[in-house]
Amino acid sequence: MANETKNDLFSKCFNYEESKKVQAAGLYCFFRPIEETTGGNVVTHGKKRVMIGSNNYLGLTHDKRVIEAAKHAIDRFGTGFTGSRFLNGNSVLHEELEEKLARFTGKEAALVFATGFQSNQGALAALMGKNDVIFSDQENHASIIEGTRTAAGKTIVFRHNDMEDLERKLKEHRDQFEGALIVADGVFSMSGDILNWPAVHALAKKYNCRTYIDDAHALGVLGPMGQGTEFHFNMPNTADIVMGTFSKSFASVGGYVAGSKDVINYIKHHARHFMFTAAMPPSAAATVLECLRIVQEEPKHLENLRKNAAKMSTELTRMGYYTLGSQTPIIPLLVGDDMMALAFSQKLYENGVFATPVVRPAVPEGCALIRTSYMASHTEADLDYSLTVLEKLGKAFGILGNPERKAAMDALAEKHFGKRGSQKAAGNVSAMFA
Ligand SMILES: Cc1ncc(COP(=O)(O)O)c(C=O)c1O
C-alpha cells in the first residue's frame, strides 16, 4: 500500500483481504441493497426475491395502521428529538411506551433505549461492579458480549444451554464474588434455540444470582401473546430483568429493559448508553406503540407465524436438513464449511430466495449454517417456492440425499451441537404452542 508507514495503525486495513477474496469469488452475500420491500418479499439487484432472512416475525412493518401511526407521530413531533432523553429528547411517547411495555411483560417498570444493542451494553455496564460476576451463555448475542466487556467485574462463559456446565461454574466461582448475574438470550438468534429458563431460574435461586433474559427474538414470538420467554414457560415475572428490541417483531428500531422500579430507576441514572445518546425517534416510538396494541388485540398474526414456522420446520426436516432442533421461527440449516455456506446462499439468491449464512467464528469449523426465518405475512406461495428451491439446491450441493455425507455430518453435528445436532432432535415447532 503506497502510503503505508512504519508501525502504521492502518496496516491491518491495508492487509485485510478476506472480504475482497470472497467478493472476487462472486460469493459475497452481505450488504445487499434493498430497493423495495413488502416484508415477505424484497427487490434487490432489480429482482424480486422471497425474504427468509429477516426478523420481521409478525410482518408488521407494512401494516397500514402501523405506517399511519408513524406518519402521524412525524406530523406531531417532527422527524427526531435531536437529543438524549435525559436532557432534551424525552417525550410522552417514550413514557407511554414504557408504561405499556411494563404491563405487557409483567414487570413494574421499563426503560426505552435507542437500540437493543445499547440496552444490553448500557444495562450490563451500569449494573456490574468490579467485585461482581456475570455467568453468560456461550451463544449469547454480540451486544451481551460487548456488555460484558464494557462492564466491570468478571465474566464466566458457560456452554450453551448446558445446565450441568452452568452449575459446575456456579459451584466453583460464585463464592469468590459479591453480586452475580446469569445472562442469556431467551431465543438464541442464530440457532433459534429456546433457553432452558426453568433450570436457569432454579440454579439462580440455589446460588443466589440475579437473572437477565434477552428476549430480542422472543418478544412477539413466545408466550400466549408474544410476551416472551417467561410466559412461554408459564413463569411470568420470574426473571429479574428482561431486555427486548423493537427491531424484530415490533417493526422498528429501539430497545428496552424491564424489571423492578428500583432497578430500572438505577439503570436510568447510570447507563451511559442511555443518558448520552439521542432518543429513539418519534416515528419509531409510535410504530412500537401501535404494534403493541395490535399484538394484544389480534392473535391472528402470532397464529400465522406459528403456522408458517411449523410448516417450514416439518418440510425442511422431512427433506433431511439438520435444523438443530429449532422450535421457533428461526430455523437454521446445517450445510458444512464456510465456503459451502457462502456458495449455497449465493445460489439461493440467484434462485430468488434471500437468506444469509452464519460462518466462523459464530459457529465451529465445518458447521456453517444458513439462517432461515419466517414471518406471519409469508404466503403459502412464498413458502412453497422457498421449499422448492431449498430442496433443489440441497440435492445439487450434496447436502440432501447423500448417505456418505450424512454419516460425516451426523458425527460433526453431534460433536458440536450435542443433542441438538442429531436429526432425531429435529424441530418440533408445535412446542411453541405449549
Ligand atoms: C439476541 C439479540 N439481542 C440484542 C440485539 C440487538 O438489537 P438491535 O439490533 O435492536 O440493536 C439483537 C439484534 O440482532 C439480538 O439478536
Coordinates of C-alpha atoms and ligand atoms in Angstrom, one line a residue:
M1 CA 0.0 0.0 0.0
A2 CA 1.6 3.2 -1.2
N3 CA 1.0 5.4 1.8
E4 CA 1.7 2.8 4.5
T5 CA 4.2 3.9 7.1
K6 CA 6.3 2.0 9.6
N7 CA 4.2 0.9 12.7
D8 CA 1.1 2.2 10.9
L9 CA -2.1 1.8 12.7
F10 CA -3.8 1.2 9.4
S11 CA -1.6 -1.8 8.3
K12 CA -4.4 -4.2 9.3
C13 CA -6.8 -2.4 7.0
F14 CA -4.4 -2.3 4.0
N15 CA -3.7 -6.1 4.6
Y16 CA -7.3 -7.1 5.1
E17 CA -8.1 -9.4 2.1
E18 CA -10.8 -11.7 3.3
S19 CA -13.9 -9.8 2.1
K20 CA -12.1 -8.9 -1.2
K21 CA -11.4 -12.6 -1.8
V22 CA -15.0 -13.6 -1.2
Q23 CA -16.1 -10.8 -3.5
A24 CA -13.7 -11.8 -6.2
A25 CA -15.1 -15.4 -6.0
G26 CA -18.6 -13.9 -6.5
L27 CA -19.8 -15.3 -3.1
Y28 CA -20.2 -12.1 -1.1
C29 CA -23.7 -12.2 0.3
F30 CA -23.6 -9.3 2.7
F31 CA -24.8 -5.6 2.4
R32 CA -27.2 -6.4 -0.4
P33 CA -29.0 -3.2 -1.1
I34 CA -32.8 -3.5 -0.8
E35 CA -34.6 -1.4 -3.5
E36 CA -38.2 -2.2 -2.4
T37 CA -39.8 -4.4 0.1
T38 CA -43.2 -5.7 1.2
G39 CA -41.7 -7.5 4.2
G40 CA -42.1 -11.1 2.9
N41 CA -40.6 -10.1 -0.4
V42 CA -37.7 -7.8 -1.4
V43 CA -36.4 -6.4 -4.6
T44 CA -32.6 -6.4 -4.8
H45 CA -30.4 -6.1 -7.8
G46 CA -33.6 -5.5 -9.8
K47 CA -35.2 -8.8 -9.0
K48 CA -38.0 -9.8 -6.6
R49 CA -37.0 -12.5 -4.0
V50 CA -38.6 -14.2 -1.1
M51 CA -37.1 -12.9 2.1
I52 CA -36.4 -15.7 4.5
G53 CA -33.6 -13.9 6.3
S54 CA -35.4 -11.2 8.3
N55 CA -36.5 -10.8 11.9
N56 CA -39.8 -9.2 10.9
Y57 CA -41.6 -12.1 12.5
L58 CA -45.1 -10.7 12.7
G59 CA -44.8 -8.9 9.4
L60 CA -46.0 -5.6 10.9
T61 CA -43.5 -3.4 9.0
H62 CA -46.1 -3.0 6.3
D63 CA -49.3 -2.9 8.3
K64 CA -51.2 0.2 7.2
R65 CA -52.2 1.2 10.8
V66 CA -48.5 1.0 11.9
I67 CA -47.4 3.1 8.9
E68 CA -50.2 5.6 9.7
A69 CA -49.1 5.8 13.4
A70 CA -45.5 6.5 12.3
K71 CA -46.6 9.2 9.9
H72 CA -48.9 10.8 12.5
A73 CA -46.0 11.0 15.0
I74 CA -43.8 12.7 12.4
D75 CA -46.6 15.3 11.8
R76 CA -46.9 15.9 15.6
F77 CA -43.3 15.8 16.7
G78 CA -41.1 16.1 13.6
T79 CA -38.5 13.5 12.5
G80 CA -36.3 13.4 15.5
F81 CA -35.9 14.5 19.1
T82 CA -32.3 15.7 18.5
G83 CA -31.1 14.9 22.0
S84 CA -30.9 12.5 24.8
R85 CA -33.9 11.6 26.8
F86 CA -32.0 12.6 29.9
L87 CA -31.8 16.2 28.8
N88 CA -34.0 17.5 25.9
G89 CA -35.2 14.4 24.0
N90 CA -37.7 12.7 26.3
S91 CA -41.3 12.6 25.1
V92 CA -44.8 11.5 26.2
L93 CA -44.5 8.7 23.5
H94 CA -41.4 7.2 25.3
E95 CA -43.2 7.3 28.6
E96 CA -46.4 5.8 27.3
L97 CA -44.4 3.1 25.7
E98 CA -42.5 2.3 28.9
E99 CA -45.7 2.0 30.9
K100 CA -47.4 -0.3 28.3
L101 CA -44.3 -2.4 27.9
A102 CA -44.0 -2.9 31.6
R103 CA -47.6 -4.1 31.7
F104 CA -47.2 -6.3 28.7
T105 CA -44.1 -8.0 30.0
G106 CA -45.4 -8.3 33.6
K107 CA -42.8 -6.0 35.2
E108 CA -43.1 -3.0 37.4
A109 CA -41.2 -0.7 35.1
A110 CA -39.4 -0.4 31.7
L111 CA -36.8 1.8 30.2
V112 CA -36.6 2.5 26.4
F113 CA -33.2 2.9 24.8
A114 CA -32.4 4.0 21.2
T115 CA -31.4 0.4 20.2
G116 CA -31.4 -3.1 21.5
F117 CA -27.6 -3.2 21.4
Q118 CA -27.4 -0.2 23.6
S119 CA -30.0 -1.6 26.0
N120 CA -27.8 -4.7 26.7
Q121 CA -24.5 -2.8 26.8
G122 CA -25.9 0.0 28.9
A123 CA -27.7 -2.0 31.4
L124 CA -24.9 -4.6 32.0
A125 CA -22.3 -1.8 32.3
A126 CA -24.4 0.1 34.7
L127 CA -25.2 -2.8 37.0
M128 CA -21.9 -4.7 37.3
G129 CA -19.3 -3.5 39.8
K130 CA -15.7 -4.6 40.0
N131 CA -16.4 -7.4 42.5
D132 CA -19.3 -8.8 40.7
V133 CA -19.6 -11.6 38.2
I134 CA -21.7 -12.4 35.1
F135 CA -22.4 -16.0 34.1
S136 CA -23.0 -15.8 30.3
D137 CA -24.3 -18.4 27.8
Q138 CA -21.7 -19.1 25.1
E139 CA -24.2 -18.4 22.3
N140 CA -25.3 -15.0 23.7
H141 CA -25.7 -12.1 21.2
A142 CA -22.8 -9.8 20.4
S143 CA -24.5 -7.0 22.3
I144 CA -24.3 -9.0 25.5
I145 CA -20.7 -9.9 24.8
E146 CA -19.9 -6.2 24.3
G147 CA -21.9 -5.5 27.5
T148 CA -19.8 -8.0 29.5
R149 CA -16.6 -6.4 28.0
T150 CA -17.7 -2.9 29.0
A151 CA -18.9 -3.9 32.4
A152 CA -16.6 -4.0 35.4
G153 CA -16.1 -7.4 37.1
K154 CA -15.5 -10.8 35.7
T155 CA -17.4 -12.8 33.1
I156 CA -17.6 -16.6 33.1
V157 CA -19.0 -18.2 30.0
F158 CA -20.9 -21.5 30.3
R159 CA -21.6 -24.0 27.5
H160 CA -24.7 -23.2 25.5
N161 CA -27.9 -24.1 27.4
D162 CA -25.8 -26.7 29.4
M163 CA -27.2 -26.6 32.9
E164 CA -24.6 -29.1 34.2
D165 CA -21.8 -26.8 33.0
L166 CA -23.5 -23.7 34.5
E167 CA -23.9 -25.4 37.9
R168 CA -20.3 -26.6 37.8
K169 CA -19.2 -23.0 37.2
L170 CA -21.5 -21.6 39.8
K171 CA -20.2 -24.1 42.4
E172 CA -16.6 -23.3 41.5
H173 CA -16.8 -19.5 41.3
R174 CA -19.9 -18.0 42.9
D175 CA -18.4 -17.6 46.3
Q176 CA -15.4 -15.6 45.0
F177 CA -17.7 -12.6 44.1
E178 CA -20.2 -10.2 45.6
G179 CA -23.1 -9.8 43.2
A180 CA -23.8 -12.3 40.4
L181 CA -25.9 -12.2 37.3
I182 CA -26.8 -15.0 34.9
V183 CA -27.4 -13.6 31.4
A184 CA -28.8 -15.5 28.4
D185 CA -30.9 -15.0 25.3
G186 CA -34.4 -16.3 25.6
V187 CA -34.4 -17.4 22.0
F188 CA -30.8 -17.7 20.6
S189 CA -30.5 -15.6 17.5
M190 CA -28.6 -17.9 15.1
S191 CA -29.9 -21.3 16.2
G192 CA -33.5 -20.5 17.2
D193 CA -32.9 -22.5 20.4
I194 CA -35.0 -21.6 23.5
L195 CA -33.3 -21.0 26.8
N196 CA -33.9 -23.7 29.5
W197 CA -35.4 -21.0 31.7
P198 CA -36.9 -23.2 34.4
A199 CA -33.4 -24.7 35.1
V200 CA -31.6 -21.4 34.9
H201 CA -34.2 -19.9 37.3
A202 CA -33.7 -22.8 39.8
L203 CA -29.9 -22.5 39.7
A204 CA -30.1 -18.8 40.2
K205 CA -32.1 -19.3 43.3
K206 CA -29.8 -22.0 44.6
Y207 CA -26.6 -19.9 44.1
N208 CA -28.0 -16.5 44.9
C209 CA -27.8 -14.9 41.5
R210 CA -29.9 -12.3 39.7
T211 CA -31.1 -13.1 36.2
Y212 CA -31.3 -11.3 32.9
I213 CA -33.0 -12.6 29.8
D214 CA -32.5 -11.1 26.3
D215 CA -35.9 -11.5 24.6
A216 CA -35.0 -9.8 21.3
H217 CA -36.3 -12.8 19.4
A218 CA -38.9 -14.0 21.9
L219 CA -40.8 -10.7 22.0
G220 CA -43.9 -11.1 19.8
V221 CA -43.0 -14.8 19.3
L222 CA -43.1 -16.8 22.5
G223 CA -45.9 -16.9 25.1
P224 CA -49.6 -16.7 24.5
M225 CA -49.5 -13.2 23.2
G226 CA -45.8 -12.9 22.4
Q227 CA -44.9 -11.6 25.9
G228 CA -41.6 -13.6 25.9
T229 CA -39.7 -16.5 27.4
E230 CA -41.0 -16.3 30.9
F231 CA -44.6 -16.6 29.6
H232 CA -43.7 -19.4 27.3
F233 CA -42.8 -21.4 30.4
N234 CA -45.8 -20.1 32.3
M235 CA -43.4 -18.4 34.7
P236 CA -44.3 -14.7 34.5
N237 CA -42.2 -12.2 36.3
T238 CA -39.6 -14.7 37.5
A239 CA -36.6 -13.1 35.8
D240 CA -35.1 -10.0 37.5
I241 CA -34.6 -8.2 34.2
V242 CA -35.9 -8.8 30.7
M243 CA -34.5 -7.0 27.7
G244 CA -36.1 -6.7 24.3
T245 CA -35.7 -5.0 21.0
F246 CA -38.1 -3.3 18.6
S247 CA -36.0 -4.2 15.5
K248 CA -37.7 -7.6 15.0
S249 CA -41.4 -8.3 15.7
F250 CA -42.1 -4.7 16.6
A251 CA -41.2 -3.4 13.1
S252 CA -38.9 -0.6 14.0
V253 CA -35.7 0.2 15.9
G254 CA -35.1 0.7 19.6
G255 CA -34.9 -1.5 22.7
Y256 CA -35.8 -1.7 26.4
V257 CA -35.0 -3.3 29.7
A258 CA -37.8 -4.1 32.2
G259 CA -37.7 -5.1 35.9
S260 CA -38.4 -3.7 39.3
K261 CA -38.9 0.1 39.8
D262 CA -35.7 0.5 41.8
V263 CA -33.5 -1.4 39.3
I264 CA -34.9 0.4 36.3
N265 CA -34.5 3.8 38.0
Y266 CA -30.9 2.9 38.8
I267 CA -30.2 2.0 35.2
K268 CA -31.9 5.2 34.0
H269 CA -29.5 7.3 36.0
H270 CA -26.3 5.2 35.4
A271 CA -26.4 3.7 31.9
R272 CA -24.2 5.9 29.7
H273 CA -25.6 4.2 26.6
F274 CA -29.0 5.6 27.6
M275 CA -28.0 9.0 29.0
F276 CA -25.6 10.1 26.4
T277 CA -27.1 9.2 23.2
A278 CA -30.1 10.6 21.2
A279 CA -33.6 9.3 21.9
M280 CA -35.5 6.9 19.8
P281 CA -37.2 9.0 17.1
P282 CA -41.0 9.8 17.2
S283 CA -41.9 7.6 14.3
A284 CA -40.2 4.6 15.9
A285 CA -41.9 5.1 19.3
A286 CA -45.3 5.5 17.7
T287 CA -44.7 2.4 15.5
V288 CA -43.9 0.3 18.5
L289 CA -46.9 1.6 20.4
E290 CA -49.2 0.6 17.5
C291 CA -47.5 -2.9 17.2
L292 CA -48.0 -3.4 21.0
R293 CA -51.8 -2.7 20.6
I294 CA -52.0 -5.0 17.5
V295 CA -50.3 -8.0 19.2
Q296 CA -52.6 -7.8 22.2
E297 CA -55.8 -7.3 20.2
E298 CA -55.2 -9.5 17.1
P299 CA -53.9 -13.0 17.8
K300 CA -54.0 -13.9 14.1
H301 CA -50.5 -12.6 13.5
L302 CA -48.9 -14.9 16.0
E303 CA -51.1 -17.8 14.8
N304 CA -50.0 -17.2 11.2
L305 CA -46.3 -17.0 12.3
R306 CA -46.6 -20.3 14.2
K307 CA -48.4 -22.0 11.3
N308 CA -45.8 -20.9 8.8
A309 CA -42.9 -21.8 11.1
A310 CA -44.4 -25.2 11.8
K311 CA -44.9 -25.9 8.1
M312 CA -41.3 -25.0 7.2
S313 CA -39.8 -26.9 10.1
T314 CA -41.8 -30.1 9.2
E315 CA -40.9 -29.8 5.5
L316 CA -37.2 -29.0 5.9
T317 CA -36.8 -31.8 8.4
R318 CA -38.6 -34.2 6.0
M319 CA -36.2 -33.3 3.3
G320 CA -33.3 -34.2 5.5
Y321 CA -31.9 -30.9 6.7
Y322 CA -30.4 -30.6 10.1
T323 CA -32.3 -27.8 11.9
L324 CA -30.6 -28.2 15.3
G325 CA -34.0 -28.9 16.9
S326 CA -35.2 -25.4 16.5
Q327 CA -38.7 -24.7 18.0
T328 CA -39.0 -21.2 16.8
P329 CA -39.4 -19.3 13.5
I330 CA -35.6 -19.2 13.3
I331 CA -34.8 -22.4 11.5
P332 CA -31.0 -22.9 10.8
L333 CA -29.9 -25.3 8.2
L334 CA -26.6 -27.0 8.8
V335 CA -24.7 -27.1 5.5
G336 CA -21.0 -27.7 6.1
D337 CA -17.9 -25.5 5.7
D338 CA -17.9 -21.7 5.3
M339 CA -17.3 -21.6 1.5
M340 CA -20.2 -24.1 1.0
A341 CA -22.5 -21.8 3.1
L342 CA -21.5 -18.8 1.1
A343 CA -21.9 -20.6 -2.2
F344 CA -25.3 -22.0 -1.1
S345 CA -26.5 -18.6 -0.1
Q346 CA -25.4 -17.1 -3.4
K347 CA -27.3 -19.8 -5.3
L348 CA -30.4 -19.3 -3.2
Y349 CA -30.2 -15.6 -4.1
E350 CA -29.8 -16.3 -7.8
N351 CA -32.8 -18.5 -7.5
G352 CA -34.9 -15.8 -5.9
V353 CA -34.6 -16.6 -2.2
F354 CA -32.8 -14.2 0.3
A355 CA -31.2 -15.9 3.3
T356 CA -27.9 -15.3 4.9
P357 CA -25.1 -17.6 6.0
V358 CA -23.6 -18.0 9.5
V359 CA -19.9 -18.8 9.4
R360 CA -16.9 -18.9 11.7
P361 CA -16.4 -17.6 14.4
A362 CA -20.1 -17.6 15.0
V363 CA -20.1 -21.4 14.5
P364 CA -17.4 -24.1 14.9
E365 CA -15.3 -25.1 11.9
G366 CA -17.3 -27.2 9.4
C367 CA -20.6 -26.3 10.9
A368 CA -21.7 -23.3 8.9
L369 CA -25.4 -22.6 8.8
I370 CA -27.9 -20.9 6.6
R371 CA -30.1 -19.0 9.0
T372 CA -33.7 -19.1 7.7
S373 CA -36.5 -17.3 9.5
Y374 CA -40.2 -17.0 8.8
M375 CA -42.9 -14.4 9.1
A376 CA -46.6 -14.2 9.7
S377 CA -47.0 -12.4 6.4
H378 CA -45.4 -15.0 4.2
T379 CA -47.9 -16.5 1.8
E380 CA -48.2 -20.2 1.1
A381 CA -46.8 -19.4 -2.4
D382 CA -43.7 -17.7 -0.7
L383 CA -43.1 -20.7 1.5
D384 CA -43.7 -23.3 -1.2
Y385 CA -41.4 -21.5 -3.6
S386 CA -38.6 -21.4 -0.9
L387 CA -39.0 -25.1 -0.2
T388 CA -38.7 -26.0 -3.8
V389 CA -35.5 -24.0 -4.2
L390 CA -34.1 -25.3 -0.9
E391 CA -34.8 -28.9 -1.9
K392 CA -33.3 -28.5 -5.4
L393 CA -30.2 -26.8 -4.1
G394 CA -29.8 -29.1 -1.1
K395 CA -29.6 -32.0 -3.6
A396 CA -27.3 -30.1 -6.0
F397 CA -24.9 -29.3 -3.2
G398 CA -25.0 -32.9 -1.9
I399 CA -26.4 -31.8 1.4
L400 CA -29.6 -33.9 0.9
G401 CA -29.9 -37.4 -0.4
N402 CA -26.2 -38.3 0.1
P403 CA -25.7 -41.2 2.6
E404 CA -21.9 -40.8 2.8
R405 CA -22.0 -37.2 3.6
K406 CA -24.9 -37.7 6.0
A407 CA -22.7 -40.0 8.2
A408 CA -20.0 -37.4 8.3
M409 CA -22.5 -34.6 9.1
D410 CA -24.1 -36.8 11.8
A411 CA -20.8 -37.1 13.6
L412 CA -19.9 -33.4 13.2
A413 CA -23.3 -32.1 14.3
E414 CA -23.4 -34.4 17.3
K415 CA -19.9 -33.4 18.3
H416 CA -20.5 -29.6 18.1
F417 CA -24.2 -29.3 18.8
G418 CA -24.8 -32.4 21.1
K419 CA -28.4 -33.5 21.2
R420 CA -29.4 -30.6 19.0
G421 CA -27.2 -31.8 16.2
S422 CA -29.0 -35.0 15.9
Q423 CA -31.6 -35.3 13.3
K424 CA -33.7 -37.0 15.9
A425 CA -33.9 -33.7 17.7
A426 CA -35.4 -32.2 14.5
G427 CA -37.6 -29.2 15.0
N428 CA -40.8 -29.6 17.0
V429 CA -42.3 -26.2 16.4
S430 CA -45.6 -27.4 17.9
A431 CA -43.7 -27.0 21.2
M432 CA -44.2 -23.3 20.7
F433 CA -47.9 -23.7 21.2
A434 CA -47.3 -25.2 24.6
Ligands
LIG1 C1 -30.4 -11.6 20.8 C2 -30.2 -10.1 20.4 N1 -30.0 -9.2 21.3 C3 -29.8 -7.9 21.0 C4 -29.8 -7.5 19.7 C5 -29.6 -6.0 19.4 O1 -30.7 -5.4 19.0 P1 -30.8 -4.2 17.9 O2 -30.4 -4.8 16.6 O3 -32.3 -3.9 18.0 O4 -29.9 -3.2 18.4 C6 -30.0 -8.4 18.7 C7 -30.0 -8.0 17.3 O5 -29.8 -8.7 16.4 C8 -30.2 -9.8 19.0 O6 -30.4 -10.7 18.1

